Tab-separated table of N, CA and C and ligand atoms in Angstrom:
chain	number	residue	atom	x	y	z
A	1	MET	N	-11.197	-196.758	84.604
A	1	MET	CA	-10.091	-195.769	84.534
A	1	MET	C	-10.206	-194.602	85.722
A	2	ARG	N	-9.445	-194.906	86.775
A	2	ARG	CA	-9.495	-193.756	87.920
A	2	ARG	C	-8.414	-192.874	87.709
A	3	LYS	N	-8.916	-191.577	87.540
A	3	LYS	CA	-7.995	-190.523	87.505
A	3	LYS	C	-8.185	-189.334	88.434
A	4	ALA	N	-7.172	-189.088	88.915
A	4	ALA	CA	-7.261	-187.912	90.126
A	4	ALA	C	-6.443	-186.889	89.989
A	5	CYS	N	-7.026	-185.614	90.347
A	5	CYS	CA	-6.184	-184.534	89.934
A	5	CYS	C	-5.559	-183.975	91.726
A	6	PHE	N	-4.220	-183.854	91.439
A	6	PHE	CA	-3.694	-183.324	92.833
A	6	PHE	C	-3.388	-181.859	92.411
A	7	PRO	N	-4.388	-180.987	92.974
A	7	PRO	CA	-4.310	-179.640	92.917
A	7	PRO	C	-3.387	-178.882	94.031
A	8	GLY	N	-2.760	-177.711	93.640
A	8	GLY	CA	-1.864	-177.162	94.590
A	8	GLY	C	-1.248	-175.935	93.916
A	9	SER	N	-0.576	-174.976	94.820
A	9	SER	CA	0.041	-173.980	93.999
A	9	SER	C	1.589	-174.381	93.749
A	10	PHE	N	2.186	-175.269	94.370
A	10	PHE	CA	3.308	-176.091	94.218
A	10	PHE	C	4.482	-174.739	93.982
A	11	ASP	N	4.490	-173.862	94.818
A	11	ASP	CA	5.460	-172.916	94.607
A	11	ASP	C	6.285	-173.029	95.688
A	12	PRO	N	7.534	-173.880	95.706
A	12	PRO	CA	7.612	-174.752	94.660
A	12	PRO	C	7.033	-176.251	95.312
A	13	PHE	N	7.265	-177.085	94.063
A	13	PHE	CA	6.818	-178.426	94.135
A	13	PHE	C	7.991	-179.080	95.036
A	14	THR	N	7.641	-179.608	96.147
A	14	THR	CA	8.689	-180.344	97.045
A	14	THR	C	8.719	-181.723	97.205
A	15	LYS	N	9.849	-182.273	97.889
A	15	LYS	CA	9.624	-183.644	98.083
A	15	LYS	C	8.511	-184.314	98.591
A	16	GLY	N	7.844	-183.619	99.549
A	16	GLY	CA	6.827	-184.174	100.061
A	16	GLY	C	5.425	-184.128	99.093
A	17	HIS	N	5.112	-183.268	98.228
A	17	HIS	CA	4.436	-183.467	97.124
A	17	HIS	C	4.602	-184.413	95.945
A	18	GLU	N	5.819	-184.641	95.959
A	18	GLU	CA	6.393	-185.750	94.869
A	18	GLU	C	6.169	-187.079	95.579
A	19	ASP	N	6.103	-187.157	96.803
A	19	ASP	CA	5.801	-188.491	97.633
A	19	ASP	C	4.263	-188.646	97.477
A	20	ILE	N	3.413	-187.672	97.773
A	20	ILE	CA	2.006	-188.154	97.506
A	20	ILE	C	1.803	-188.320	96.167
A	21	VAL	N	2.205	-187.887	94.956
A	21	VAL	CA	1.843	-188.309	93.715
A	21	VAL	C	2.442	-189.677	93.649
A	22	ARG	N	3.313	-190.157	94.043
A	22	ARG	CA	4.006	-191.486	93.892
A	22	ARG	C	3.112	-192.546	94.927
A	23	ARG	N	2.620	-192.000	95.872
A	23	ARG	CA	1.611	-192.838	96.507
A	23	ARG	C	0.271	-192.765	95.713
A	24	GLY	N	-0.120	-191.651	95.253
A	24	GLY	CA	-1.285	-191.669	94.519
A	24	GLY	C	-1.584	-192.573	93.330
A	25	LEU	N	-0.207	-192.923	92.813
A	25	LEU	CA	-0.224	-193.662	91.547
A	25	LEU	C	-0.413	-195.058	91.958
A	26	THR	N	-0.250	-195.512	93.401
A	26	THR	CA	-0.837	-197.026	93.775
A	26	THR	C	-2.176	-197.071	93.884
A	27	LEU	N	-2.816	-195.947	93.683
A	27	LEU	CA	-4.263	-195.952	93.901
A	27	LEU	C	-5.088	-195.750	92.530
A	28	PHE	N	-4.356	-194.896	91.845
A	28	PHE	CA	-5.089	-194.364	90.585
A	28	PHE	C	-4.305	-194.611	89.546
A	29	ASP	N	-5.114	-194.781	88.333
A	29	ASP	CA	-4.713	-195.149	87.046
A	29	ASP	C	-3.770	-193.856	86.425
A	30	GLU	N	-4.317	-192.634	86.647
A	30	GLU	CA	-3.593	-191.567	86.376
A	30	GLU	C	-3.765	-190.409	87.334
A	31	VAL	N	-2.783	-189.633	87.396
A	31	VAL	CA	-2.728	-188.367	88.255
A	31	VAL	C	-2.116	-187.177	87.579
A	32	VAL	N	-3.364	-186.152	87.636
A	32	VAL	CA	-2.875	-184.895	86.900
A	32	VAL	C	-2.671	-183.822	87.948
A	33	ILE	N	-1.418	-183.292	87.947
A	33	ILE	CA	-0.872	-182.466	88.752
A	33	ILE	C	-1.344	-181.245	88.212
A	34	ALA	N	-2.110	-180.303	89.050
A	34	ALA	CA	-2.667	-179.190	88.301
A	34	ALA	C	-2.416	-178.053	89.340
A	35	ILE	N	-1.396	-177.079	88.671
A	35	ILE	CA	-1.128	-175.990	89.188
A	35	ILE	C	-2.169	-174.768	89.216
A	36	GLY	N	-2.575	-174.427	90.529
A	36	GLY	CA	-3.758	-173.431	90.425
A	36	GLY	C	-2.955	-172.225	90.531
A	37	HIS	N	-3.541	-171.248	89.726
A	37	HIS	CA	-3.000	-169.770	89.540
A	37	HIS	C	-4.084	-168.893	89.518
A	38	ASN	N	-3.925	-167.850	90.258
A	38	ASN	CA	-4.700	-166.788	90.055
A	38	ASN	C	-4.199	-165.229	90.056
A	39	THR	N	-4.544	-164.418	89.470
A	39	THR	CA	-3.823	-163.067	89.359
A	39	THR	C	-3.479	-162.495	90.708
A	40	SER	N	-4.550	-162.558	91.665
A	40	SER	CA	-4.172	-161.855	93.083
A	40	SER	C	-3.320	-162.365	93.950
A	41	LYS	N	-2.821	-163.959	93.523
A	41	LYS	CA	-1.903	-164.467	94.432
A	41	LYS	C	-0.477	-164.312	93.750
A	42	GLN	N	0.385	-163.714	94.230
A	42	GLN	CA	1.750	-163.522	93.645
A	42	GLN	C	2.495	-164.791	94.023
A	43	SER	N	3.324	-165.389	93.188
A	43	SER	CA	3.920	-166.650	93.411
A	43	SER	C	5.302	-166.246	93.432
A	44	LEU	N	6.264	-166.895	93.871
A	44	LEU	CA	7.800	-166.452	93.865
A	44	LEU	C	8.240	-167.307	92.691
A	45	PHE	N	8.098	-168.514	92.269
A	45	PHE	CA	8.624	-169.297	91.025
A	45	PHE	C	7.610	-168.857	90.076
A	46	ASP	N	8.155	-168.696	88.724
A	46	ASP	CA	7.291	-168.579	87.663
A	46	ASP	C	6.577	-169.640	87.157
A	47	LEU	N	5.367	-169.663	86.735
A	47	LEU	CA	4.493	-170.743	86.515
A	47	LEU	C	4.939	-171.592	85.451
A	48	ASN	N	5.562	-170.878	84.429
A	48	ASN	CA	6.094	-171.917	83.213
A	48	ASN	C	7.273	-173.002	84.044
A	49	ALA	N	8.094	-172.162	84.691
A	49	ALA	CA	9.251	-172.724	85.371
A	49	ALA	C	8.538	-173.919	86.428
A	50	ARG	N	7.693	-173.801	87.123
A	50	ARG	CA	7.106	-174.780	87.974
A	50	ARG	C	6.288	-175.789	86.810
A	51	VAL	N	5.806	-175.612	85.704
A	51	VAL	CA	5.450	-176.718	84.987
A	51	VAL	C	6.521	-177.508	84.307
A	52	LYS	N	7.533	-176.641	84.175
A	52	LYS	CA	8.963	-177.366	83.542
A	52	LYS	C	9.623	-178.319	84.453
A	53	HIS	N	9.547	-177.898	85.725
A	53	HIS	CA	10.286	-178.464	86.790
A	53	HIS	C	9.769	-179.724	86.984
A	54	ILE	N	8.076	-179.655	87.280
A	54	ILE	CA	7.250	-180.903	87.802
A	54	ILE	C	7.435	-181.947	86.666
A	55	THR	N	7.235	-181.471	85.202
A	55	THR	CA	7.013	-182.255	84.143
A	55	THR	C	8.604	-183.281	84.201
A	56	SER	N	9.678	-182.302	84.417
A	56	SER	CA	11.145	-183.282	84.456
A	56	SER	C	10.994	-184.088	85.484
A	57	LEU	N	10.494	-183.863	86.528
A	57	LEU	CA	10.578	-184.905	87.763
A	57	LEU	C	9.789	-186.206	87.490
A	58	PHE	N	8.733	-186.257	86.499
A	58	PHE	CA	7.997	-187.323	86.056
A	58	PHE	C	8.023	-187.709	84.680
A	59	ALA	N	9.132	-187.361	84.127
A	59	ALA	CA	9.408	-187.568	82.620
A	59	ALA	C	9.348	-188.987	82.229
A	60	GLY	N	9.597	-189.874	83.180
A	60	GLY	CA	9.386	-191.201	82.857
A	60	GLY	C	8.375	-192.052	83.388
A	61	GLU	N	7.329	-191.357	83.668
A	61	GLU	CA	6.056	-191.965	84.271
A	61	GLU	C	4.921	-191.339	83.536
A	62	LYS	N	4.509	-192.285	82.687
A	62	LYS	CA	3.420	-191.658	81.657
A	62	LYS	C	1.999	-191.562	82.127
A	63	ARG	N	2.066	-191.725	83.406
A	63	ARG	CA	0.649	-191.942	84.014
A	63	ARG	C	0.274	-190.441	84.879
A	64	VAL	N	1.504	-189.757	84.838
A	64	VAL	CA	1.281	-188.510	85.377
A	64	VAL	C	1.372	-187.325	84.177
A	65	SER	N	0.631	-186.490	84.565
A	65	SER	CA	0.678	-185.158	83.623
A	65	SER	C	0.538	-183.771	84.340
A	66	VAL	N	0.981	-182.852	83.844
A	66	VAL	CA	1.073	-181.582	84.607
A	66	VAL	C	0.012	-180.492	83.845
A	67	GLN	N	-0.579	-179.784	84.386
A	67	GLN	CA	-1.484	-179.049	83.877
A	67	GLN	C	-1.767	-177.340	84.589
A	68	THR	N	-2.088	-176.438	84.134
A	68	THR	CA	-2.267	-175.455	84.963
A	68	THR	C	-3.812	-174.942	84.644
A	69	TYR	N	-4.269	-174.371	85.914
A	69	TYR	CA	-5.746	-173.839	85.875
A	69	TYR	C	-6.171	-172.898	86.763
A	70	SER	N	-7.031	-171.980	86.584
A	70	SER	CA	-7.508	-170.973	87.494
A	70	SER	C	-9.062	-171.407	87.622
A	71	GLY	N	-9.612	-170.749	88.702
A	71	GLY	CA	-11.066	-170.991	88.844
A	71	GLY	C	-11.078	-172.199	89.900
A	72	LEU	N	-12.217	-172.676	89.777
A	72	LEU	CA	-12.665	-173.989	90.873
A	72	LEU	C	-12.011	-175.274	90.123
A	73	THR	N	-11.589	-175.798	91.344
A	73	THR	CA	-10.583	-177.168	91.364
A	73	THR	C	-11.815	-178.344	90.632
A	74	THR	N	-12.851	-177.920	91.082
A	74	THR	CA	-14.147	-178.983	90.633
A	74	THR	C	-14.384	-178.820	89.196
A	75	VAL	N	-14.429	-177.663	88.832
A	75	VAL	CA	-14.672	-177.464	87.306
A	75	VAL	C	-13.721	-177.905	86.569
A	76	PHE	N	-12.274	-178.007	86.845
A	76	PHE	CA	-10.967	-178.589	86.286
A	76	PHE	C	-11.190	-179.968	86.270
A	77	CYS	N	-11.713	-180.432	87.403
A	77	CYS	CA	-11.781	-181.957	87.612
A	77	CYS	C	-12.840	-182.443	86.595
A	78	GLU	N	-14.041	-181.853	86.348
A	78	GLU	CA	-15.005	-182.151	85.361
A	78	GLU	C	-14.618	-182.123	83.972
A	79	LYS	N	-13.774	-181.022	83.542
A	79	LYS	CA	-13.285	-180.763	82.213
A	79	LYS	C	-12.358	-181.800	81.737
A	80	THR	N	-11.631	-182.254	82.934
A	80	THR	CA	-10.448	-183.202	82.714
A	80	THR	C	-10.810	-184.472	82.965
A	81	GLY	N	-11.806	-185.114	83.307
A	81	GLY	CA	-12.403	-186.255	83.707
A	81	GLY	C	-11.835	-186.869	84.785
A	82	CYS	N	-11.537	-185.975	85.975
A	82	CYS	CA	-10.852	-186.426	87.044
A	82	CYS	C	-12.135	-186.771	88.054
A	83	THR	N	-12.094	-188.130	88.643
A	83	THR	CA	-13.227	-188.190	89.668
A	83	THR	C	-12.805	-188.057	91.117
A	84	HIS	N	-11.447	-187.937	91.443
A	84	HIS	CA	-10.898	-187.699	92.688
A	84	HIS	C	-10.178	-186.754	92.843
A	85	ILE	N	-9.950	-186.091	94.032
A	85	ILE	CA	-8.978	-184.947	94.149
A	85	ILE	C	-8.144	-185.667	95.412
A	86	LEU	N	-6.728	-185.476	95.154
A	86	LEU	CA	-5.697	-185.826	96.065
A	86	LEU	C	-5.121	-184.859	96.687
A	87	ARG	N	-5.142	-185.116	98.107
A	87	ARG	CA	-4.535	-183.908	98.823
A	87	ARG	C	-3.627	-184.550	99.793
A	88	GLY	N	-2.571	-184.008	100.262
A	88	GLY	CA	-1.495	-184.411	101.418
A	88	GLY	C	-1.939	-183.911	102.785
A	89	LEU	N	-1.798	-184.767	103.654
A	89	LEU	CA	-2.161	-184.144	105.193
A	89	LEU	C	-0.828	-184.369	105.868
A	90	ARG	N	-0.413	-183.360	106.397
A	90	ARG	CA	0.879	-183.341	107.318
A	90	ARG	C	0.336	-183.338	108.794
A	91	ASP	N	-0.544	-182.560	109.201
A	91	ASP	CA	-0.872	-182.322	110.485
A	91	ASP	C	-2.289	-181.963	110.599
A	92	ASN	N	-2.968	-181.463	111.898
A	92	ASN	CA	-4.298	-181.423	112.205
A	92	ASN	C	-4.690	-180.114	111.521
A	93	LYS	N	-3.614	-179.001	111.475
A	93	LYS	CA	-3.606	-177.983	110.745
A	93	LYS	C	-4.306	-178.196	109.213
A	94	ASP	N	-3.646	-179.017	108.570
A	94	ASP	CA	-3.884	-179.473	107.203
A	94	ASP	C	-5.270	-179.815	107.203
A	95	PHE	N	-5.629	-180.771	108.046
A	95	PHE	CA	-6.918	-181.448	108.024
A	95	PHE	C	-8.035	-180.405	108.366
A	96	ASN	N	-7.754	-179.344	109.249
A	96	ASN	CA	-8.874	-178.692	109.647
A	96	ASN	C	-9.333	-177.510	108.272
A	97	TYR	N	-8.179	-177.416	107.607
A	97	TYR	CA	-8.253	-176.402	106.625
A	97	TYR	C	-8.873	-177.241	105.253
A	98	GLU	N	-8.415	-178.364	105.195
A	98	GLU	CA	-8.963	-179.500	103.931
A	98	GLU	C	-10.221	-179.825	104.059
A	99	GLN	N	-10.688	-180.323	105.413
A	99	GLN	CA	-12.038	-180.909	105.647
A	99	GLN	C	-13.202	-180.040	104.849
A	100	PRO	N	-13.535	-178.879	105.309
A	100	PRO	CA	-14.624	-178.081	104.731
A	100	PRO	C	-14.513	-178.030	103.125
A	101	ILE	N	-13.498	-177.956	102.814
A	101	ILE	CA	-13.181	-177.955	101.189
A	101	ILE	C	-13.617	-179.021	100.455
A	102	ALA	N	-13.433	-180.313	100.961
A	102	ALA	CA	-13.429	-181.435	100.614
A	102	ALA	C	-14.958	-181.857	100.720
A	103	LEU	N	-15.632	-181.309	101.645
A	103	LEU	CA	-16.996	-181.612	101.723
A	103	LEU	C	-17.781	-180.777	100.990
A	104	MET	N	-17.372	-179.638	100.729
A	104	MET	CA	-18.293	-178.679	99.889
A	104	MET	C	-17.843	-178.975	98.532
A	105	ASN	N	-16.700	-179.744	98.034
A	105	ASN	CA	-16.111	-180.271	96.710
A	105	ASN	C	-17.224	-181.165	96.387
A	106	ARG	N	-17.322	-181.903	97.354
A	106	ARG	CA	-18.190	-183.348	97.136
A	106	ARG	C	-19.796	-182.809	96.766
A	107	THR	N	-20.466	-182.150	97.780
A	107	THR	CA	-21.512	-181.416	97.605
A	107	THR	C	-21.689	-180.868	96.119
A	108	MET	N	-20.764	-179.930	95.651
A	108	MET	CA	-20.853	-179.329	94.456
A	108	MET	C	-20.639	-180.026	93.175
A	109	ALA	N	-19.859	-181.070	93.327
A	109	ALA	CA	-19.372	-182.022	92.167
A	109	ALA	C	-19.459	-183.524	92.167
A	110	SER	N	-19.731	-184.012	93.416
A	110	SER	CA	-19.613	-185.304	93.831
A	110	SER	C	-18.243	-186.034	93.615
A	111	ILE	N	-17.532	-184.990	93.774
A	111	ILE	CA	-16.176	-185.385	93.792
A	111	ILE	C	-15.437	-185.842	95.136
A	112	GLU	N	-14.690	-186.954	95.275
A	112	GLU	CA	-14.289	-187.303	96.466
A	112	GLU	C	-12.861	-187.062	96.958
A	113	THR	N	-12.513	-186.600	97.864
A	113	THR	CA	-11.085	-186.202	98.129
A	113	THR	C	-10.572	-187.345	98.898
A	114	VAL	N	-9.366	-187.638	98.243
A	114	VAL	CA	-8.478	-189.038	99.140
A	114	VAL	C	-7.473	-188.164	99.727
A	115	PHE	N	-7.098	-188.238	101.253
A	115	PHE	CA	-6.110	-187.687	101.650
A	115	PHE	C	-5.035	-188.620	102.028
A	116	LEU	N	-3.736	-188.498	101.543
A	116	LEU	CA	-2.583	-189.497	102.186
A	116	LEU	C	-1.627	-188.629	102.832
A	117	LEU	N	-0.999	-189.485	103.561
A	117	LEU	CA	0.067	-189.049	104.468
A	117	LEU	C	1.453	-189.304	103.820
A	118	PRO	N	2.412	-188.599	103.957
A	118	PRO	CA	3.684	-188.591	103.303
A	118	PRO	C	4.529	-189.546	104.258
A	119	ASP	N	5.703	-189.904	103.654
A	119	ASP	CA	6.739	-190.543	104.402
A	119	ASP	C	7.150	-189.407	105.624
A	120	PRO	N	7.253	-189.998	106.967
A	120	PRO	CA	7.394	-189.046	108.057
A	120	PRO	C	8.749	-188.322	107.834
A	121	VAL	N	9.589	-188.720	107.253
A	121	VAL	CA	10.678	-187.700	107.009
A	121	VAL	C	10.529	-186.475	106.210
A	122	LEU	N	9.581	-186.701	105.338
A	122	LEU	CA	9.015	-185.351	104.711
A	122	LEU	C	7.876	-184.506	105.214
A	123	LEU	N	7.331	-184.976	106.340
A	123	LEU	CA	6.196	-184.171	106.888
A	123	LEU	C	6.551	-182.689	107.245
A	124	ALA	N	7.916	-182.512	107.377
A	124	ALA	CA	8.178	-180.923	107.897
A	124	ALA	C	8.412	-180.132	106.572
A	125	ILE	N	8.170	-180.814	105.615
A	125	ILE	CA	8.384	-179.743	104.320
A	125	ILE	C	7.111	-178.943	103.941
A	126	ASN	N	7.455	-177.877	103.899
A	126	ASN	CA	6.557	-176.693	103.773
A	126	ASN	C	7.036	-175.749	102.838
A	127	SER	N	6.244	-175.457	101.626
A	127	SER	CA	6.605	-174.715	100.542
A	127	SER	C	7.012	-173.177	100.898
A	128	THR	N	6.182	-172.698	101.799
A	128	THR	CA	6.284	-171.449	102.269
A	128	THR	C	7.800	-171.222	103.073
A	129	ILE	N	7.998	-172.172	103.955
A	129	ILE	CA	9.531	-171.896	104.246
A	129	ILE	C	10.492	-172.281	103.374
A	130	VAL	N	10.358	-173.067	102.600
A	130	VAL	CA	11.274	-173.186	101.306
A	130	VAL	C	11.515	-172.075	100.581
A	131	ARG	N	10.388	-171.178	100.172
A	131	ARG	CA	10.417	-169.966	99.568
A	131	ARG	C	11.471	-169.039	100.404
A	132	GLU	N	11.036	-168.889	101.735
A	132	GLU	CA	11.771	-168.107	102.610
A	132	GLU	C	13.511	-168.527	102.652
A	133	ILE	N	13.565	-169.664	102.547
A	133	ILE	CA	14.995	-170.053	102.524
A	133	ILE	C	15.629	-169.590	101.228
A	134	TYR	N	15.046	-169.792	100.081
A	134	TYR	CA	15.475	-169.675	98.712
A	134	TYR	C	15.648	-168.198	98.815
A	135	LYS	N	14.842	-167.113	99.154
A	135	LYS	CA	14.957	-165.771	99.125
A	135	LYS	C	15.990	-165.452	100.009
A	136	SER	N	16.426	-166.090	101.039
A	136	SER	CA	17.412	-165.457	101.772
A	136	SER	C	18.853	-166.190	101.171
A	137	GLY	N	18.837	-166.979	99.957
A	137	GLY	CA	20.093	-167.346	99.408
A	137	GLY	C	20.309	-168.671	99.851
A	138	GLY	N	19.728	-169.217	100.703
A	138	GLY	CA	19.995	-170.774	101.014
A	138	GLY	C	19.625	-171.832	100.117
A	139	LYS	N	20.424	-173.029	100.265
A	139	LYS	CA	20.141	-174.086	99.359
A	139	LYS	C	18.811	-174.852	99.714
A	140	ILE	N	18.141	-175.335	98.602
A	140	ILE	CA	16.710	-175.732	98.898
A	140	ILE	C	16.710	-177.431	98.401
A	141	ASP	N	17.923	-177.851	97.967
A	141	ASP	CA	18.064	-179.061	97.508
A	141	ASP	C	17.552	-180.239	98.480
A	142	ALA	N	17.468	-180.019	99.672
A	142	ALA	CA	17.238	-181.114	100.790
A	142	ALA	C	15.650	-181.278	100.521
A	143	PHE	N	14.921	-180.101	100.082
A	143	PHE	CA	13.676	-180.436	100.110
A	143	PHE	C	12.834	-180.247	98.859
A	144	VAL	N	13.685	-179.949	97.823
A	144	VAL	CA	13.519	-179.946	96.389
A	144	VAL	C	13.939	-180.805	95.514
A	145	THR	N	13.554	-181.616	94.722
A	145	THR	CA	14.239	-182.538	93.957
A	145	THR	C	14.592	-181.564	92.483
A	146	ASN	N	15.942	-181.642	92.116
A	146	ASN	CA	16.493	-180.736	90.880
A	146	ASN	C	15.871	-179.414	90.778
A	147	PRO	N	16.008	-178.411	91.710
A	147	PRO	CA	15.848	-177.258	91.904
A	147	PRO	C	16.487	-176.458	90.842
A	148	ALA	N	17.157	-176.664	90.161
A	148	ALA	CA	17.860	-175.839	88.918
A	148	ALA	C	16.829	-175.826	87.913
A	149	GLN	N	15.917	-177.017	87.670
A	149	GLN	CA	14.880	-176.627	86.592
A	149	GLN	C	13.923	-175.522	86.840
A	150	LEU	N	14.169	-175.181	88.144
A	150	LEU	CA	12.897	-173.867	88.560
A	150	LEU	C	13.477	-172.645	88.172
A	151	VAL	N	14.753	-172.452	88.150
A	151	VAL	CA	15.317	-171.147	87.719
A	151	VAL	C	16.066	-170.983	86.532
A	152	ASN	N	16.209	-171.890	85.806
A	152	ASN	CA	16.804	-171.759	84.501
A	152	ASN	C	15.909	-171.608	83.144
B	1	ADP	P1	-1.958	-175.153	98.421
B	1	ADP	O1	-1.527	-173.974	98.025
B	1	ADP	O2	-3.365	-175.665	97.722
B	1	ADP	O3	-2.306	-175.491	99.790
B	1	ADP	P2	0.392	-176.578	98.356
B	1	ADP	O4	1.266	-176.468	97.191
B	1	ADP	O5	1.127	-175.882	99.541
B	1	ADP	O6	-1.056	-176.013	97.923
B	1	ADP	O7	0.088	-177.998	98.651
B	1	ADP	C1	-0.830	-179.064	97.993
B	1	ADP	C2	-1.027	-180.062	98.711
B	1	ADP	O8	0.155	-180.955	99.103
B	1	ADP	C3	-1.790	-179.985	99.871
B	1	ADP	O9	-2.676	-180.904	100.214
B	1	ADP	C4	-0.728	-179.790	100.949
B	1	ADP	O10	-1.348	-180.299	102.371
B	1	ADP	C5	0.032	-180.980	100.402
B	1	ADP	N1	1.392	-180.945	100.952
B	1	ADP	C6	2.403	-179.859	101.091
B	1	ADP	N2	3.681	-180.110	101.621
B	1	ADP	C7	3.352	-181.630	102.086
B	1	ADP	C8	4.317	-182.622	102.693
B	1	ADP	N3	5.585	-182.198	103.053
B	1	ADP	N4	3.971	-183.613	102.560
B	1	ADP	C9	2.606	-184.100	102.270
B	1	ADP	N5	1.647	-183.260	101.669
B	1	ADP	C10	2.087	-181.849	101.593
């Protein structure tokens, strides 16, 4: 049984994230979407709303589950039986950020990180910019599936 953890803040969970999960399902039997939260990092969208939103997107897919965690991702993986971490790569900036974390996670817990590239049309989607659009009253449906679930 190959089980991967897809960690992130997912504030909000975008079509780019969705694409990475669907690609991950071709490699892993199960994908656990793990929403990391810590008290010092203020999010825009409520944690429970993010759980509800992501859960609704994968309602028909029994191999995907959604959990929240705080603290080390490697500890979360060990607790939940995930042997791999899944991350998306958009560009070299993502790679430069991700590489040392992946190597240190492997040293700490023997957990391999698998990087997947999204569909090129989704490459430019970025949660930070989506939040700015939302805060300014813009529509985010081009970037987030079913955004109504996030705010109701
Ligand atoms: P974090 O706060 O951990 O960076 P994010 O929620 O921003 O979490 O992103 C989680 C993962 O999804 C990261 O690996 C990030 O590189 C990846 N990701 C974000 N946006 C996209 C996208 N448009 N296409 C592919 N991967 C993406």
